[in-house]
mmCIF file of C-alpha atoms in Angstrom:
data_model
loop_
_atom_site.group_PDB
_atom_site.id
_atom_site.type_symbol
_atom_site.label_atom_id
_atom_site.label_comp_id
_atom_site.label_asym_id
_atom_site.label_seq_id
_atom_site.Cartn_x
_atom_site.Cartn_y
_atom_site.Cartn_z
ATOM 1 C CA MET A 1 6.629 19.965 6.639
ATOM 2 C CA ARG A 2 10.313 19.491 7.884
ATOM 3 C CA ARG A 3 11.862 20.973 10.774
ATOM 4 C CA PRO A 4 14.001 24.176 9.583
ATOM 5 C CA SER A 5 16.320 23.442 12.286
ATOM 6 C CA LYS A 6 17.285 19.929 10.487
ATOM 7 C CA GLN A 7 17.717 21.587 7.040
ATOM 8 C CA PRO A 8 21.111 21.246 5.057
ATOM 9 C CA PRO A 9 22.348 24.607 3.779
ATOM 10 C CA VAL A 10 22.541 24.695 0.050
ATOM 11 C CA ALA A 11 25.109 26.351 -1.487
ATOM 12 C CA VAL A 12 24.830 28.970 -3.934
ATOM 13 C CA PRO A 13 28.154 29.987 -5.635
ATOM 14 C CA ARG A 14 27.364 33.075 -7.133
ATOM 15 C CA VAL A 15 24.345 35.574 -5.732
ATOM 16 C CA VAL A 16 24.601 39.454 -6.157
ATOM 17 C CA VAL A 17 23.914 41.038 -2.509
ATOM 18 C CA ASN A 18 23.700 44.915 -1.851
ATOM 19 C CA ASP A 19 25.804 46.091 0.629
ATOM 20 C CA ASP A 20 27.035 49.454 1.232
ATOM 21 C CA GLN A 21 25.411 50.584 -2.044
ATOM 22 C CA LYS A 22 28.336 48.018 -3.901
ATOM 23 C CA GLN A 23 27.498 44.849 -5.554
ATOM 24 C CA GLY A 24 29.542 41.920 -6.024
ATOM 25 C CA PRO A 25 29.081 38.244 -6.343
ATOM 26 C CA ILE A 26 29.823 36.640 -2.660
ATOM 27 C CA ASN A 27 29.904 33.157 -1.986
ATOM 28 C CA MET A 28 26.744 32.615 0.496
ATOM 29 C CA GLN A 29 24.735 30.096 2.565
ATOM 30 C CA VAL A 30 21.115 29.578 1.903
ATOM 31 C CA ARG A 31 18.999 27.343 4.109
ATOM 32 C CA GLY A 32 15.610 26.197 2.771
ATOM 33 C CA SER A 33 13.241 23.415 1.690
ATOM 34 C CA VAL A 34 10.290 22.240 -0.782
ATOM 35 C CA ASP A 35 7.227 21.114 1.820
ATOM 36 C CA VAL A 36 4.002 21.405 -0.432
ATOM 37 C CA VAL A 37 4.210 20.562 -4.409
ATOM 38 C CA SER A 38 0.643 20.735 -5.925
ATOM 39 C CA GLY A 39 -0.752 20.917 -9.335
ATOM 40 C CA THR A 40 -1.428 24.442 -9.033
ATOM 41 C CA GLU A 41 1.297 25.563 -6.185
ATOM 42 C CA VAL A 42 4.441 25.047 -4.495
ATOM 43 C CA ARG A 43 5.184 26.309 -0.788
ATOM 44 C CA GLY A 44 8.331 26.087 1.531
ATOM 45 C CA TRP A 45 11.195 28.541 3.056
ATOM 46 C CA ALA A 46 13.792 29.955 1.967
ATOM 47 C CA PHE A 47 16.703 31.633 4.088
ATOM 48 C CA ALA A 48 19.960 33.228 3.366
ATOM 49 C CA ARG A 49 21.618 34.765 6.603
ATOM 50 C CA GLY A 50 23.433 38.358 6.462
ATOM 51 C CA ARG A 51 21.570 39.502 3.090
ATOM 52 C CA LYS A 52 19.322 42.506 3.614
ATOM 53 C CA GLU A 53 16.910 41.030 0.565
ATOM 54 C CA PRO A 54 14.936 37.968 0.724
ATOM 55 C CA VAL A 55 15.655 35.291 -1.813
ATOM 56 C CA THR A 56 13.937 34.846 -4.693
ATOM 57 C CA VAL A 57 12.259 31.621 -6.162
ATOM 58 C CA GLN A 58 11.407 29.660 -9.255
ATOM 59 C CA ALA A 59 9.797 26.484 -10.038
ATOM 60 C CA VAL A 60 11.078 24.703 -12.712
ATOM 61 C CA LEU A 61 9.782 22.249 -14.732
ATOM 62 C CA ASN A 62 12.272 20.846 -17.931
ATOM 63 C CA HIS A 63 14.198 23.869 -17.810
ATOM 64 C CA GLU A 64 10.423 25.398 -17.974
ATOM 65 C CA ILE A 65 9.760 28.647 -15.628
ATOM 66 C CA LEU A 66 6.098 27.855 -14.122
ATOM 67 C CA GLY A 67 6.394 30.584 -11.437
ATOM 68 C CA GLU A 68 8.052 32.988 -9.149
ATOM 69 C CA ALA A 69 8.093 34.065 -5.618
ATOM 70 C CA VAL A 70 9.591 36.199 -3.262
ATOM 71 C CA ALA A 71 10.274 34.203 -0.128
ATOM 72 C CA ASN A 72 9.195 36.993 2.485
ATOM 73 C CA GLN A 73 6.180 35.373 3.867
ATOM 74 C CA HIS A 74 6.174 35.334 7.553
ATOM 75 C CA ARG A 75 6.619 32.148 9.511
ATOM 76 C CA PRO A 76 6.752 32.022 13.191
ATOM 77 C CA ASP A 77 8.023 28.536 13.481
ATOM 78 C CA LEU A 78 11.383 29.928 11.325
ATOM 79 C CA ALA A 79 11.315 32.590 13.304
ATOM 80 C CA ALA A 80 11.381 30.035 16.658
ATOM 81 C CA ALA A 81 14.419 28.304 15.036
ATOM 82 C CA GLY A 82 16.309 31.291 15.206
ATOM 83 C CA LEU A 83 16.343 31.832 11.298
ATOM 84 C CA GLY A 84 16.101 35.152 11.250
ATOM 85 C CA ASP A 85 13.452 37.571 11.800
ATOM 86 C CA GLY A 86 10.625 34.577 10.563
ATOM 87 C CA ASN A 87 10.118 36.159 6.883
ATOM 88 C CA SER A 88 11.337 33.785 4.769
ATOM 89 C CA GLY A 89 9.013 31.824 3.452
ATOM 90 C CA TYR A 90 7.236 31.361 -0.331
ATOM 91 C CA LEU A 91 3.942 30.310 -1.926
ATOM 92 C CA ILE A 92 4.746 30.378 -5.821
ATOM 93 C CA LYS A 93 1.292 30.284 -8.050
ATOM 94 C CA LEU A 94 2.272 28.211 -11.025
ATOM 95 C CA PHE A 95 1.336 30.183 -14.605
ATOM 96 C CA ARG A 96 -0.693 26.971 -15.786
ATOM 97 C CA PRO A 97 -1.851 23.912 -14.033
ATOM 98 C CA ILE A 98 0.308 20.853 -14.379
ATOM 99 C CA ASP A 99 -0.887 17.257 -14.352
ATOM 100 C CA PRO A 100 0.528 15.251 -11.175
ATOM 101 C CA LEU A 101 2.451 12.782 -13.602
ATOM 102 C CA TYR A 102 5.160 15.908 -13.420
ATOM 103 C CA LEU A 103 4.961 17.003 -9.665
ATOM 104 C CA PRO A 104 7.987 14.994 -9.151
ATOM 105 C CA PHE A 105 10.209 16.241 -11.579
ATOM 106 C CA LEU A 106 9.028 19.647 -10.585
ATOM 107 C CA VAL A 107 12.537 21.337 -8.749
ATOM 108 C CA VAL A 108 12.515 24.927 -6.772
ATOM 109 C CA LYS A 109 15.682 27.298 -7.866
ATOM 110 C CA LEU A 110 17.255 29.939 -6.069
ATOM 111 C CA ASP A 111 17.399 33.639 -7.917
ATOM 112 C CA GLY A 112 17.364 32.421 -10.956
ATOM 113 C CA GLY A 113 20.967 29.782 -10.956
ATOM 114 C CA ASP A 114 20.635 26.454 -10.924
ATOM 115 C CA ALA A 115 20.757 25.330 -7.127
ATOM 116 C CA GLU A 116 17.650 23.688 -6.346
ATOM 117 C CA LEU A 117 15.906 23.916 -2.395
ATOM 118 C CA PRO A 118 16.082 20.277 -1.020
ATOM 119 C CA ARG A 119 12.697 18.121 -0.862
ATOM 120 C CA ALA A 120 11.916 14.953 1.228
ATOM 121 C CA PRO A 121 12.729 12.152 -1.135
ATOM 122 C CA LEU A 122 9.168 10.887 -1.586
ATOM 123 C CA LEU A 123 7.199 14.184 -1.080
ATOM 124 C CA GLY A 124 6.833 14.602 -4.953
ATOM 125 C CA PHE A 125 5.479 11.099 -5.215
ATOM 126 C CA ALA A 126 2.972 11.426 -2.239
ATOM 127 C CA GLU A 127 1.570 14.509 -3.673
ATOM 128 C CA PHE A 128 1.478 13.131 -7.319
ATOM 129 C CA PHE A 129 -0.646 10.432 -5.738
ATOM 130 C CA ALA A 130 -2.336 13.214 -4.105
ATOM 131 C CA ALA A 131 -3.154 15.003 -6.877
ATOM 132 C CA GLN A 132 -3.690 12.069 -9.217
ATOM 133 C CA TYR A 133 -6.317 10.593 -6.599
ATOM 134 C CA ARG A 134 -8.391 13.836 -6.449
ATOM 135 C CA SER A 135 -8.068 14.757 -10.226
ATOM 136 C CA HIS A 136 -9.168 9.975 -10.416
ATOM 137 C CA PRO A 137 -11.001 8.507 -7.773
ATOM 138 C CA ALA A 138 -11.500 5.573 -10.198
ATOM 139 C CA ALA A 139 -7.548 5.348 -10.296
ATOM 140 C CA GLY A 140 -6.354 2.060 -8.926
ATOM 141 C CA ARG A 141 -4.266 1.650 -5.886
ATOM 142 C CA PRO A 142 -4.281 -1.394 -2.736
ATOM 143 C CA ARG A 143 -6.541 -0.830 -0.134
ATOM 144 C CA SER A 144 -3.282 -1.259 2.250
ATOM 145 C CA VAL A 145 -0.432 1.313 2.736
ATOM 146 C CA TYR A 146 1.504 -2.402 2.862
ATOM 147 C CA GLY A 147 0.251 -3.172 -0.821
ATOM 148 C CA GLY A 148 -0.707 -6.747 -1.489
ATOM 149 C CA LEU A 149 -2.282 -8.628 -3.724
ATOM 150 C CA TRP A 150 -3.650 -7.390 -7.556
ATOM 151 C CA THR A 151 -6.889 -8.850 -6.673
ATOM 152 C CA ASP A 152 -7.313 -6.425 -3.932
ATOM 153 C CA ARG A 153 -6.824 -3.461 -5.645
ATOM 154 C CA THR A 154 -9.468 -1.025 -5.983
ATOM 155 C CA ASP A 155 -8.843 -1.339 -10.335
ATOM 156 C CA ALA A 156 -9.165 -5.377 -9.663
ATOM 157 C CA PRO A 157 -12.293 -5.742 -12.049
ATOM 158 C CA ALA A 158 -10.301 -3.911 -14.863
ATOM 159 C CA LEU A 159 -7.121 -6.142 -14.821
ATOM 160 C CA LEU A 160 -9.209 -9.056 -14.868
ATOM 161 C CA ARG A 161 -10.253 -8.012 -17.980
ATOM 162 C CA GLY A 162 -7.106 -7.605 -19.340
ATOM 163 C CA LYS A 163 -5.672 -11.281 -17.913
ATOM 164 C CA VAL A 164 -8.831 -12.847 -20.218
ATOM 165 C CA GLU A 165 -8.706 -10.572 -23.136
ATOM 166 C CA ILE A 166 -4.930 -11.342 -23.406
ATOM 167 C CA GLY A 167 -5.450 -15.369 -22.300
ATOM 168 C CA GLN A 168 -3.161 -14.956 -19.275
ATOM 169 C CA LEU A 169 -6.515 -16.607 -17.147
ATOM 170 C CA THR A 170 -9.668 -18.879 -18.658
ATOM 171 C CA PRO A 171 -13.194 -17.871 -18.485
ATOM 172 C CA GLU A 172 -13.543 -20.538 -15.653
ATOM 173 C CA THR A 173 -10.798 -19.614 -13.780
ATOM 174 C CA ALA A 174 -11.705 -15.586 -14.356
ATOM 175 C CA ALA A 175 -15.195 -16.512 -12.959
ATOM 176 C CA SER A 176 -13.572 -18.177 -9.463
ATOM 177 C CA VAL A 177 -11.108 -14.524 -9.438
ATOM 178 C CA ALA A 178 -14.053 -12.626 -10.450
ATOM 179 C CA GLN A 179 -16.137 -13.756 -7.288
ATOM 180 C CA LEU A 180 -13.112 -13.673 -4.853
ATOM 181 C CA ILE A 181 -12.284 -9.203 -5.916
ATOM 182 C CA HIS A 182 -15.908 -8.619 -5.421
ATOM 183 C CA THR A 183 -16.952 -10.247 -2.396
ATOM 184 C CA GLY A 184 -13.909 -10.543 -0.898
ATOM 185 C CA THR A 185 -14.150 -14.994 -0.494
ATOM 186 C CA ALA A 186 -14.188 -17.807 -3.639
ATOM 187 C CA LEU A 187 -16.143 -20.777 -3.113
ATOM 188 C CA LEU A 188 -15.116 -23.755 -4.892
ATOM 189 C CA ASP A 189 -16.151 -27.605 -5.667
ATOM 190 C CA LEU A 190 -12.616 -29.440 -5.626
ATOM 191 C CA LEU A 191 -11.668 -32.088 -8.391
ATOM 192 C CA ALA A 192 -10.405 -34.541 -6.458
ATOM 193 C CA PRO A 193 -12.356 -33.960 -2.260
ATOM 194 C CA PRO A 194 -9.898 -34.997 0.227
ATOM 195 C CA ALA A 195 -10.164 -38.621 1.464
ATOM 196 C CA PRO A 196 -12.236 -39.526 4.950
ATOM 197 C CA GLY A 197 -9.219 -39.336 7.978
ATOM 198 C CA TRP A 198 -7.646 -36.393 5.833
ATOM 199 C CA ALA A 199 -5.390 -34.730 8.085
ATOM 200 C CA PRO A 200 -3.037 -31.176 7.149
ATOM 201 C CA ALA A 201 0.072 -32.983 7.211
ATOM 202 C CA PRO A 202 2.334 -31.992 4.556
ATOM 203 C CA GLU A 203 1.884 -34.183 1.939
ATOM 204 C CA ALA A 204 -1.950 -33.627 1.949
ATOM 205 C CA VAL A 205 -1.423 -30.301 2.107
ATOM 206 C CA GLY A 206 0.396 -30.602 -1.152
ATOM 207 C CA ALA A 207 -1.151 -32.140 -2.931
ATOM 208 C CA LEU A 208 -4.584 -30.183 -2.027
ATOM 209 C CA LEU A 209 -3.181 -27.116 -3.376
ATOM 210 C CA GLU A 210 -2.639 -29.126 -6.578
ATOM 211 C CA ASP A 211 -6.306 -29.620 -7.054
ATOM 212 C CA PRO A 212 -7.235 -27.750 -10.826
ATOM 213 C CA ALA A 213 -9.823 -26.158 -9.649
ATOM 214 C CA LEU A 214 -7.835 -24.470 -6.420
ATOM 215 C CA LEU A 215 -4.641 -23.931 -8.178
ATOM 216 C CA SER A 216 -5.527 -22.228 -10.765
ATOM 217 C CA LEU A 217 -7.098 -19.995 -8.051
ATOM 218 C CA LEU A 218 -4.113 -19.406 -6.134
ATOM 219 C CA ARG A 219 -1.563 -19.189 -9.094
ATOM 220 C CA ALA A 220 -3.692 -16.287 -10.637
ATOM 221 C CA ALA A 221 -4.249 -14.194 -7.273
ATOM 222 C CA PHE A 222 -0.769 -14.585 -6.464
ATOM 223 C CA GLU A 223 0.666 -14.684 -9.843
ATOM 224 C CA ASP A 224 3.265 -17.157 -8.778
ATOM 225 C CA ASN A 225 2.901 -20.682 -7.152
ATOM 226 C CA PRO A 226 1.407 -21.124 -3.765
ATOM 227 C CA LEU A 227 3.192 -21.481 -0.451
ATOM 228 C CA ALA A 228 1.195 -23.002 2.346
ATOM 229 C CA VAL A 229 2.724 -21.901 5.873
ATOM 230 C CA ARG A 230 -0.252 -22.753 8.169
ATOM 231 C CA ALA A 231 -2.197 -25.963 8.202
ATOM 232 C CA GLU A 232 -4.174 -26.581 11.139
ATOM 233 C CA LEU A 233 -7.539 -28.336 12.136
ATOM 234 C CA SER A 234 -10.575 -26.464 13.990
ATOM 235 C CA GLY A 235 -11.726 -25.865 17.187
ATOM 236 C CA ASP A 236 -14.597 -26.907 18.784
ATOM 237 C CA GLY A 237 -17.255 -24.350 18.190
ATOM 238 C CA ALA A 238 -16.751 -21.066 16.565
ATOM 239 C CA SER A 239 -13.713 -19.214 15.763
ATOM 240 C CA GLU A 240 -13.285 -15.340 16.570
ATOM 241 C CA LEU A 241 -14.028 -12.853 13.546
ATOM 242 C CA ALA A 242 -10.225 -12.147 11.692
ATOM 243 C CA GLN A 243 -8.845 -10.794 8.885
ATOM 244 C CA PRO A 244 -5.841 -14.005 6.867
ATOM 245 C CA SER A 245 -3.541 -10.782 6.649
ATOM 246 C CA ALA A 246 -3.147 -10.342 10.360
ATOM 247 C CA GLY A 247 -1.357 -13.370 11.022
ATOM 248 C CA ASN A 248 0.787 -13.758 7.961
ATOM 249 C CA PRO A 249 4.061 -13.333 9.229
ATOM 250 C CA ALA A 250 5.509 -12.454 5.858
ATOM 251 C CA PRO A 251 7.516 -8.883 5.879
ATOM 252 C CA SER A 252 3.684 -8.121 3.361
ATOM 253 C CA PRO A 253 1.075 -9.312 4.529
ATOM 254 C CA ALA A 254 -1.512 -8.241 2.482
ATOM 255 C CA GLU A 255 -0.105 -11.020 0.078
ATOM 256 C CA CYS A 256 -1.949 -14.059 1.491
ATOM 257 C CA LEU A 257 -4.808 -16.177 1.026
ATOM 258 C CA ALA A 258 -6.616 -18.166 4.124
ATOM 259 C CA LEU A 259 -8.451 -21.618 3.295
ATOM 260 C CA VAL A 260 -11.177 -23.318 4.640
ATOM 261 C CA LEU A 261 -11.320 -27.028 4.582
ATOM 262 C CA PRO A 262 -14.335 -28.509 5.305
ATOM 263 C CA LEU A 263 -14.397 -32.064 6.272
ATOM 264 C CA GLY A 264 -17.108 -33.149 7.995
ATOM 265 C CA PRO A 265 -20.905 -31.938 7.663
ATOM 266 C CA ASP A 266 -22.033 -28.769 9.766
ATOM 267 C CA VAL A 267 -19.023 -26.547 8.659
ATOM 268 C CA VAL A 268 -20.292 -23.013 7.960
ATOM 269 C CA MET A 269 -17.882 -19.716 8.003
ATOM 270 C CA ASP A 270 -19.540 -16.784 8.730
ATOM 271 C CA VAL A 271 -18.141 -13.560 6.359
ATOM 272 C CA VAL A 272 -18.535 -9.732 6.661
ATOM 273 C CA ARG A 273 -20.151 -8.719 4.252
ATOM 274 C CA ASP A 274 -18.152 -6.196 1.967
ATOM 275 C CA SER A 275 -14.575 -6.034 5.008
ATOM 276 C CA HIS A 276 -12.709 -6.426 2.494
ATOM 277 C CA ARG A 277 -13.853 -2.295 1.166
ATOM 278 C CA LEU A 278 -13.122 -1.566 5.316
ATOM 279 C CA PRO A 279 -10.958 1.322 6.081
ATOM 280 C CA GLU A 280 -7.303 -0.315 7.210
ATOM 281 C CA PHE A 281 -6.945 1.981 9.563
ATOM 282 C CA THR A 282 -8.741 1.962 13.064
ATOM 283 C CA ARG A 283 -9.580 5.263 14.907
ATOM 284 C CA ASN A 284 -6.390 3.936 17.201
ATOM 285 C CA GLY A 285 -4.293 4.720 13.837
ATOM 286 C CA VAL A 286 -3.057 0.856 14.121
ATOM 287 C CA SER A 287 -3.608 -1.063 11.292
ATOM 288 C CA ARG A 288 -6.220 -4.272 11.152
ATOM 289 C CA TRP A 289 -3.865 -5.446 8.138
ATOM 290 C CA ALA A 290 -1.042 -6.205 9.802
ATOM 291 C CA SER A 291 -2.799 -6.644 13.341
ATOM 292 C CA GLY A 292 -4.347 -8.979 15.545
ATOM 293 C CA ALA A 293 -7.059 -6.845 16.524
ATOM 294 C CA ALA A 294 -9.540 -6.475 13.161
ATOM 295 C CA VAL A 295 -10.793 -3.676 13.711
ATOM 296 C CA ASP A 296 -12.553 -1.385 16.573
ATOM 297 C CA GLU A 297 -15.490 -1.793 18.453
ATOM 298 C CA ALA A 298 -17.466 0.678 16.814
ATOM 299 C CA THR A 299 -16.723 -0.769 13.278
ATOM 300 C CA LEU A 300 -16.710 -4.082 14.519
ATOM 301 C CA ALA A 301 -20.500 -3.320 16.508
ATOM 302 C CA SER A 302 -21.755 -2.320 13.094
ATOM 303 C CA ALA A 303 -19.718 -5.113 11.032
ATOM 304 C CA LEU A 304 -21.964 -7.293 12.989
ATOM 305 C CA GLY A 305 -24.997 -6.796 11.239
ATOM 306 C CA LEU A 306 -23.997 -7.596 7.681
ATOM 307 C CA LEU A 307 -22.645 -11.473 8.280
ATOM 308 C CA GLU A 308 -23.255 -13.981 5.229
ATOM 309 C CA ARG A 309 -22.966 -17.458 6.250
ATOM 310 C CA HIS A 310 -21.982 -20.083 4.597
ATOM 311 C CA ARG A 311 -22.334 -23.920 4.771
ATOM 312 C CA LEU A 312 -19.828 -25.856 3.551
ATOM 313 C CA PRO A 313 -20.290 -29.056 2.329
ATOM 314 C CA PRO A 314 -17.822 -31.769 1.803
ATOM 315 C CA GLY A 315 -16.019 -31.546 -1.436
ATOM 316 C CA MET A 316 -15.994 -27.869 -0.876
ATOM 317 C CA VAL A 317 -13.370 -25.090 -0.046
ATOM 318 C CA ALA A 318 -13.370 -21.638 0.584
ATOM 319 C CA VAL A 319 -10.627 -18.917 -0.307
ATOM 320 C CA VAL A 320 -10.611 -15.679 1.501
ATOM 321 C CA GLY A 321 -8.847 -12.416 0.576
ATOM 322 C CA PRO A 322 -5.997 -10.689 2.869
ATOM 323 C CA GLY A 323 -8.286 -7.873 4.268
ATOM 324 C CA THR A 324 -11.842 -10.097 4.942
ATOM 325 C CA LEU A 325 -13.081 -10.492 7.903
ATOM 326 C CA PHE A 326 -14.377 -14.333 8.427
ATOM 327 C CA ARG A 327 -15.096 -17.410 11.248
ATOM 328 C CA VAL A 328 -15.717 -20.543 11.093
ATOM 329 C CA HIS A 329 -18.206 -22.717 13.079
ATOM 330 C CA ALA A 330 -16.934 -26.707 13.105
ATOM 331 C CA ALA A 331 -17.078 -29.338 15.701
ATOM 332 C CA ALA A 332 -13.415 -30.135 16.649
ATOM 333 C CA GLY A 333 -11.737 -31.809 13.784
ATOM 334 C CA ARG A 334 -14.498 -31.219 10.851
ATOM 335 C CA ALA A 335 -12.518 -27.833 9.204
ATOM 336 C CA ALA A 336 -8.929 -27.611 8.283
ATOM 337 C CA ARG A 337 -7.278 -24.057 8.299
ATOM 338 C CA MET A 338 -4.574 -23.446 5.926
ATOM 339 C CA LEU A 339 -2.420 -19.644 5.368
ATOM 340 C CA CYS A 340 -1.110 -19.653 2.093
ATOM 341 C CA LEU A 341 1.295 -16.933 0.222
ATOM 342 C CA PRO A 342 2.751 -16.888 -3.152
ATOM 343 C CA VAL A 343 6.364 -18.684 -3.169
ATOM 344 C CA ARG A 344 7.836 -15.530 -3.507
ATOM 345 C CA GLN A 345 7.453 -14.050 -0.109
ATOM 346 C CA MET A 346 8.552 -17.095 1.721
ATOM 347 C CA PRO A 347 9.850 -15.629 5.477
ATOM 348 C CA LEU A 348 12.856 -15.805 6.101
ATOM 349 C CA ALA A 349 12.787 -16.657 10.125
ATOM 350 C CA LEU A 350 10.254 -19.830 8.875
ATOM 351 C CA ALA A 351 13.140 -20.615 7.068
ATOM 352 C CA ALA A 352 15.185 -20.233 10.088
ATOM 353 C CA ASP A 353 12.767 -22.212 12.292
ATOM 354 C CA ALA A 354 14.079 -25.946 12.915
ATOM 355 C CA GLY A 355 10.808 -27.319 13.969
ATOM 356 C CA ARG A 356 9.736 -26.520 10.234
ATOM 357 C CA ARG A 357 10.547 -28.640 7.357
ATOM 358 C CA GLN A 358 9.933 -27.496 3.278
ATOM 359 C CA PHE A 359 8.410 -30.178 1.283
ATOM 360 C CA MET A 360 8.332 -28.782 -2.618
ATOM 361 C CA ARG A 361 6.517 -30.276 -5.099
ATOM 362 C CA ALA A 362 7.121 -30.672 -8.688
ATOM 363 C CA SER A 363 3.884 -28.575 -9.965
ATOM 364 C CA GLY A 364 6.050 -25.719 -8.143
ATOM 365 C CA VAL A 365 3.920 -25.895 -5.182
ATOM 366 C CA GLN A 366 5.337 -25.378 -1.887
ATOM 367 C CA VAL A 367 4.387 -26.603 1.998
ATOM 368 C CA TRP A 368 6.068 -25.352 5.298
ATOM 369 C CA LEU A 369 4.918 -26.788 8.178
#
């Protein structure tokens, strides 16, 4: 709810007021707001200082009056803000329910005129999505408030079917994308495995991303060419559980994929099963998608019982989704980890880093290391 003291006045040019048995048009300032909009009711407040009668408000959609009320309900917050005795709240019960699609366009007018009460710029859209998801729980949406890749949306399987039906994806690529959607990871056999002694130099990383099996998946998930912004060899032992988006330097952290490339035997990757579907925010209100702390202690304790272990032989690559918790076990130098973004998400901070160089491949693949 918006604070009454900060509401700008809404000018109502002609309001008829009964004053000492006289009626006449006068200029009057009305303050108010639209606080809550749903498919069945509208709540808010409207106050006109010096007016003896409370303000009448109407809910209007496309010139149709859907409800009317008198703004005479008591609101302690209005009284505390010095707006009369606080009896200026209203509740408009709509004559009929309306589809959530139209919530952003519902307005509240004063006294049958054309003056409208203000509302927060995103209020109608927030209410629209809230009502939409209540009525249609299966409706697609990103799993993070930061948006992200279409493969991590709740309706990704339906989107994938549509891409296959129109011929945008081949059945072979669609099978890999489906694996990424359902499990948060995809395991691929490279058509051109790296040679012994492979190191994550820019030219080598660019050539790896152009492997047909991997490039088709990256292009499908990103709907763009891939951009590698980080490539490093693994250290000794096991890394900590983390998710790719937590280390993404781009403005949109949920638009990324991590690659794990085994360079020797005995490389193992642990994945927390269905971790890409875990809640975004921890108990402390921190988004795990955009912070270094993957999950809080309670969530992590329960998640550790859901670890799945994948052995990655040389010639295979693991593609890890932005919200998937994983870790890699490998001896020093026996695995490489890379972070890839869509080319459209090139972080300006990296471009300004004099220590980095950009490599553009003829295929459209880019490397910035």
